[in-house]
Amino acid sequence: SIIKNISLSLRYKYVYSHFDDGSKIIIGDDGTINPYNRNPRLSYNLHTQQIGIVPKYYYELMDGVEIFIENEFNYVVVTGEVKYLLDVNEKRNIKSYIPFTYSALVGFEIENERVHYGFSLGYTTLNFKDAVAKNKPPDYTERISRLETGILMNFYFKFPLFK
């Protein structure tokens, strides 16, 4: 059999995301402003709390080392601070909900007697565009592009509470 083990777990996850669309002005050695600078439109610091279910499929490579594929289905609460810049220059605290995100990851896990260590890498559909757009000031006319987080990297350790 290829699959050694299948698990289904409940997961809570916290994610911090920062974005700034280039508000730093760069002055060259000759004292001129870099012509590629533009007026900043948006910056944010967002925190997400996520809860979801995670089916996971393991394959044992050797004794104590497994690779796995996991699918994560989450409900997300987004809070944070968004600065709508350009002509508006308004800062707003936001709270929004994302009813469904999906993440697919592959990784490996190393087991010893007491603790399991792991690493996984994958992709997520988590996107902050709607949360940022629905809280914007009425006179903010700039287009808000897709604000995907994209790639996930997880490092973790787990240990049994009861043995």
PDB file of C-alpha atoms in Angstrom:
ATOM      1  CA  SER A   1       0.000   0.000   0.000  1.00  0.00           C
ATOM      2  CA  ILE A   2       1.276   3.440  -0.899  1.00  0.00           C
ATOM      3  CA  ILE A   3      -0.537   5.420   1.787  1.00  0.00           C
ATOM      4  CA  LYS A   4       0.706   4.606   5.283  1.00  0.00           C
ATOM      5  CA  ASN A   5      -1.687   6.735   7.261  1.00  0.00           C
ATOM      6  CA  ILE A   6      -4.604   9.107   6.791  1.00  0.00           C
ATOM      7  CA  SER A   7      -5.519  11.723   9.363  1.00  0.00           C
ATOM      8  CA  LEU A   8      -8.160  14.395   9.780  1.00  0.00           C
ATOM      9  CA  SER A   9      -7.422  17.215  12.174  1.00  0.00           C
ATOM     10  CA  LEU A  10      -8.886  20.465  13.368  1.00  0.00           C
ATOM     11  CA  ARG A  11      -6.406  23.320  12.946  1.00  0.00           C
ATOM     12  CA  TYR A  12      -6.189  26.860  14.265  1.00  0.00           C
ATOM     13  CA  LYS A  13      -3.763  29.133  12.445  1.00  0.00           C
ATOM     14  CA  TYR A  14      -2.633  32.743  12.797  1.00  0.00           C
ATOM     15  CA  VAL A  15      -1.210  34.632   9.790  1.00  0.00           C
ATOM     16  CA  TYR A  16       0.313  38.112   9.664  1.00  0.00           C
ATOM     17  CA  SER A  17       0.507  39.901   6.306  1.00  0.00           C
ATOM     18  CA  HIS A  18       2.117  43.236   5.448  1.00  0.00           C
ATOM     19  CA  PHE A  19       1.876  45.064   2.123  1.00  0.00           C
ATOM     20  CA  ASP A  20       3.230  48.398   0.919  1.00  0.00           C
ATOM     21  CA  ASP A  21       2.972  49.238  -2.775  1.00  0.00           C
ATOM     22  CA  GLY A  22       6.227  51.166  -3.001  1.00  0.00           C
ATOM     23  CA  SER A  23       5.871  54.246  -0.883  1.00  0.00           C
ATOM     24  CA  LYS A  24       9.590  54.657  -0.281  1.00  0.00           C
ATOM     25  CA  ILE A  25      11.268  57.399  -2.306  1.00  0.00           C
ATOM     26  CA  ILE A  26      14.742  56.475  -3.520  1.00  0.00           C
ATOM     27  CA  ILE A  27      17.232  59.256  -4.197  1.00  0.00           C
ATOM     28  CA  GLY A  28      20.184  58.367  -6.395  1.00  0.00           C
ATOM     29  CA  ASP A  29      23.859  59.191  -5.809  1.00  0.00           C
ATOM     30  CA  ASP A  30      23.490  62.265  -8.015  1.00  0.00           C
ATOM     31  CA  GLY A  31      20.652  63.627  -5.838  1.00  0.00           C
ATOM     32  CA  THR A  32      17.821  62.950  -8.288  1.00  0.00           C
ATOM     33  CA  ILE A  33      14.688  61.028  -7.393  1.00  0.00           C
ATOM     34  CA  ASN A  34      14.382  57.627  -9.020  1.00  0.00           C
ATOM     35  CA  PRO A  35      11.909  58.068 -11.918  1.00  0.00           C
ATOM     36  CA  TYR A  36      10.336  54.667 -11.204  1.00  0.00           C
ATOM     37  CA  ASN A  37       8.952  55.831  -7.862  1.00  0.00           C
ATOM     38  CA  ARG A  38       5.268  56.498  -7.840  1.00  0.00           C
ATOM     39  CA  ASN A  39       2.799  57.783  -5.354  1.00  0.00           C
ATOM     40  CA  PRO A  40       1.834  55.047  -2.920  1.00  0.00           C
ATOM     41  CA  ARG A  41      -1.770  53.887  -3.150  1.00  0.00           C
ATOM     42  CA  LEU A  42      -2.158  51.388  -0.343  1.00  0.00           C
ATOM     43  CA  SER A  43      -0.438  49.807   2.624  1.00  0.00           C
ATOM     44  CA  TYR A  44      -1.724  47.436   5.277  1.00  0.00           C
ATOM     45  CA  ASN A  45      -0.909  45.256   8.245  1.00  0.00           C
ATOM     46  CA  LEU A  46      -3.441  42.440   8.536  1.00  0.00           C
ATOM     47  CA  HIS A  47      -3.870  39.624  11.021  1.00  0.00           C
ATOM     48  CA  THR A  48      -5.904  36.532  10.263  1.00  0.00           C
ATOM     49  CA  GLN A  49      -7.245  33.914  12.566  1.00  0.00           C
ATOM     50  CA  GLN A  50      -8.215  30.759  10.742  1.00  0.00           C
ATOM     51  CA  ILE A  51      -9.964  27.592  11.793  1.00  0.00           C
ATOM     52  CA  GLY A  52     -10.433  24.619   9.532  1.00  0.00           C
ATOM     53  CA  ILE A  53     -10.238  20.931   8.852  1.00  0.00           C
ATOM     54  CA  VAL A  54      -7.189  19.253   7.359  1.00  0.00           C
ATOM     55  CA  PRO A  55      -7.214  15.823   5.730  1.00  0.00           C
ATOM     56  CA  LYS A  56      -3.638  14.566   5.469  1.00  0.00           C
ATOM     57  CA  TYR A  57      -2.169  11.566   3.583  1.00  0.00           C
ATOM     58  CA  TYR A  58       1.186  10.124   4.701  1.00  0.00           C
ATOM     59  CA  TYR A  59       3.721   7.942   2.907  1.00  0.00           C
ATOM     60  CA  GLU A  60       6.629   6.442   4.856  1.00  0.00           C
ATOM     61  CA  LEU A  61       9.998   6.922   3.148  1.00  0.00           C
ATOM     62  CA  MET A  62      12.032   5.190   5.848  1.00  0.00           C
ATOM     63  CA  ASP A  63      11.690   4.471   9.519  1.00  0.00           C
ATOM     64  CA  GLY A  64      10.824   7.768  11.237  1.00  0.00           C
ATOM     65  CA  VAL A  65      10.593   9.864   8.037  1.00  0.00           C
ATOM     66  CA  GLU A  66       7.343  10.468   6.170  1.00  0.00           C
ATOM     67  CA  ILE A  67       6.227  12.687   3.324  1.00  0.00           C
ATOM     68  CA  PHE A  68       2.658  13.914   3.170  1.00  0.00           C
ATOM     69  CA  ILE A  69       0.044  15.759   1.155  1.00  0.00           C
ATOM     70  CA  GLU A  70      -2.488  17.879   2.993  1.00  0.00           C
ATOM     71  CA  ASN A  71      -5.583  19.819   2.002  1.00  0.00           C
ATOM     72  CA  GLU A  72      -6.706  22.607   4.296  1.00  0.00           C
ATOM     73  CA  PHE A  73     -10.217  24.106   4.320  1.00  0.00           C
ATOM     74  CA  ASN A  74     -10.515  27.249   6.473  1.00  0.00           C
ATOM     75  CA  TYR A  75     -12.880  29.945   7.699  1.00  0.00           C
ATOM     76  CA  VAL A  76     -10.960  33.221   8.162  1.00  0.00           C
ATOM     77  CA  VAL A  77     -11.403  36.347  10.298  1.00  0.00           C
ATOM     78  CA  VAL A  78      -9.314  39.304   9.043  1.00  0.00           C
ATOM     79  CA  THR A  79      -8.504  42.284  11.273  1.00  0.00           C
ATOM     80  CA  GLY A  80      -5.954  45.030  10.860  1.00  0.00           C
ATOM     81  CA  GLU A  81      -5.064  48.493   9.725  1.00  0.00           C
ATOM     82  CA  VAL A  82      -5.296  49.696   6.125  1.00  0.00           C
ATOM     83  CA  LYS A  83      -3.915  53.020   4.891  1.00  0.00           C
ATOM     84  CA  TYR A  84      -5.753  54.197   1.798  1.00  0.00           C
ATOM     85  CA  LEU A  85      -3.219  56.651   0.405  1.00  0.00           C
ATOM     86  CA  LEU A  86      -2.860  58.786  -2.735  1.00  0.00           C
ATOM     87  CA  ASP A  87      -5.318  61.701  -2.591  1.00  0.00           C
ATOM     88  CA  VAL A  88      -7.360  60.319   0.330  1.00  0.00           C
ATOM     89  CA  ASN A  89      -4.688  59.520   2.937  1.00  0.00           C
ATOM     90  CA  GLU A  90      -7.070  57.793   5.350  1.00  0.00           C
ATOM     91  CA  LYS A  91      -6.258  55.043   7.830  1.00  0.00           C
ATOM     92  CA  ARG A  92      -8.987  52.556   8.769  1.00  0.00           C
ATOM     93  CA  ASN A  93      -9.192  49.610  11.112  1.00  0.00           C
ATOM     94  CA  ILE A  94     -10.989  46.745   9.439  1.00  0.00           C
ATOM     95  CA  LYS A  95     -12.655  43.507  10.448  1.00  0.00           C
ATOM     96  CA  SER A  96     -13.874  41.174   7.756  1.00  0.00           C
ATOM     97  CA  TYR A  97     -14.691  37.507   7.197  1.00  0.00           C
ATOM     98  CA  ILE A  98     -13.625  35.142   4.439  1.00  0.00           C
ATOM     99  CA  PRO A  99     -15.990  32.166   4.549  1.00  0.00           C
ATOM    100  CA  PHE A 100     -13.753  29.712   2.657  1.00  0.00           C
ATOM    101  CA  THR A 101     -10.079  29.364   1.734  1.00  0.00           C
ATOM    102  CA  TYR A 102      -8.287  26.300   0.408  1.00  0.00           C
ATOM    103  CA  SER A 103      -4.631  25.381   0.761  1.00  0.00           C
ATOM    104  CA  ALA A 104      -2.743  22.428  -0.729  1.00  0.00           C
ATOM    105  CA  LEU A 105       0.646  21.517   0.706  1.00  0.00           C
ATOM    106  CA  VAL A 106       3.328  18.837   0.475  1.00  0.00           C
ATOM    107  CA  GLY A 107       5.841  18.228   3.205  1.00  0.00           C
ATOM    108  CA  PHE A 108       7.869  15.863   5.303  1.00  0.00           C
ATOM    109  CA  GLU A 109       7.798  14.881   8.933  1.00  0.00           C
ATOM    110  CA  ILE A 110      10.528  13.401  11.106  1.00  0.00           C
ATOM    111  CA  GLU A 111       9.555  11.388  14.162  1.00  0.00           C
ATOM    112  CA  ASN A 112      11.572  10.690  17.244  1.00  0.00           C
ATOM    113  CA  GLU A 113      10.443   9.111  20.520  1.00  0.00           C
ATOM    114  CA  ARG A 114       8.682  12.179  21.908  1.00  0.00           C
ATOM    115  CA  VAL A 115       8.326  14.898  19.243  1.00  0.00           C
ATOM    116  CA  HIS A 116       7.528  15.057  15.521  1.00  0.00           C
ATOM    117  CA  TYR A 117       9.111  17.858  13.442  1.00  0.00           C
ATOM    118  CA  GLY A 118       7.847  18.909  10.065  1.00  0.00           C
ATOM    119  CA  PHE A 119       8.022  21.285   7.136  1.00  0.00           C
ATOM    120  CA  SER A 120       5.503  21.847   4.371  1.00  0.00           C
ATOM    121  CA  LEU A 121       5.269  24.055   1.311  1.00  0.00           C
ATOM    122  CA  GLY A 122       2.188  24.854  -0.744  1.00  0.00           C
ATOM    123  CA  TYR A 123      -0.309  27.282  -2.196  1.00  0.00           C
ATOM    124  CA  THR A 124      -3.297  29.039  -0.655  1.00  0.00           C
ATOM    125  CA  THR A 125      -6.310  30.838  -2.120  1.00  0.00           C
ATOM    126  CA  LEU A 126      -6.289  33.340   0.769  1.00  0.00           C
ATOM    127  CA  ASN A 127      -6.918  36.766  -0.827  1.00  0.00           C
ATOM    128  CA  PHE A 128      -7.405  40.054   1.034  1.00  0.00           C
ATOM    129  CA  LYS A 129      -8.844  42.090  -1.870  1.00  0.00           C
ATOM    130  CA  ASP A 130     -12.499  41.927  -0.805  1.00  0.00           C
ATOM    131  CA  ALA A 131     -11.703  42.696   2.843  1.00  0.00           C
ATOM    132  CA  VAL A 132      -9.663  45.762   1.861  1.00  0.00           C
ATOM    133  CA  ALA A 133     -12.050  46.931  -0.900  1.00  0.00           C
ATOM    134  CA  LYS A 134     -15.285  46.797   1.087  1.00  0.00           C
ATOM    135  CA  ASN A 135     -13.815  49.010   3.842  1.00  0.00           C
ATOM    136  CA  LYS A 136     -12.392  51.700   1.568  1.00  0.00           C
ATOM    137  CA  PRO A 137     -13.459  55.348   1.904  1.00  0.00           C
ATOM    138  CA  PRO A 138     -16.144  56.467  -0.590  1.00  0.00           C
ATOM    139  CA  ASP A 139     -13.800  58.970  -2.260  1.00  0.00           C
ATOM    140  CA  TYR A 140     -10.969  56.457  -2.739  1.00  0.00           C
ATOM    141  CA  THR A 141     -11.083  55.763  -6.486  1.00  0.00           C
ATOM    142  CA  GLU A 142      -7.908  53.748  -7.018  1.00  0.00           C
ATOM    143  CA  ARG A 143      -8.249  50.184  -8.229  1.00  0.00           C
ATOM    144  CA  ILE A 144      -7.451  47.590  -5.573  1.00  0.00           C
ATOM    145  CA  SER A 145      -5.595  44.716  -7.171  1.00  0.00           C
ATOM    146  CA  ARG A 146      -5.625  41.094  -6.067  1.00  0.00           C
ATOM    147  CA  LEU A 147      -3.940  40.751  -2.685  1.00  0.00           C
ATOM    148  CA  GLU A 148      -3.109  37.058  -2.613  1.00  0.00           C
ATOM    149  CA  THR A 149      -0.768  35.538  -0.114  1.00  0.00           C
ATOM    150  CA  GLY A 150       0.072  32.703  -2.516  1.00  0.00           C
ATOM    151  CA  ILE A 151       2.861  30.518  -1.168  1.00  0.00           C
ATOM    152  CA  LEU A 152       2.786  28.980   2.311  1.00  0.00           C
ATOM    153  CA  MET A 153       5.739  27.636   4.283  1.00  0.00           C
ATOM    154  CA  ASN A 154       5.036  25.878   7.563  1.00  0.00           C
ATOM    155  CA  PHE A 155       7.499  24.700  10.193  1.00  0.00           C
ATOM    156  CA  TYR A 156       5.993  22.809  13.075  1.00  0.00           C
ATOM    157  CA  PHE A 157       6.498  20.378  15.882  1.00  0.00           C
ATOM    158  CA  LYS A 158       3.896  18.246  17.555  1.00  0.00           C
ATOM    159  CA  PHE A 159       3.939  16.169  20.654  1.00  0.00           C
ATOM    160  CA  PRO A 160       1.378  13.878  22.249  1.00  0.00           C
ATOM    161  CA  LEU A 161      -0.486  15.187  25.262  1.00  0.00           C
ATOM    162  CA  PHE A 162      -1.256  11.664  26.400  1.00  0.00           C
ATOM    163  CA  LYS A 163       0.739   8.530  25.801  1.00  0.00           C
TER     164      LYS A 163
END
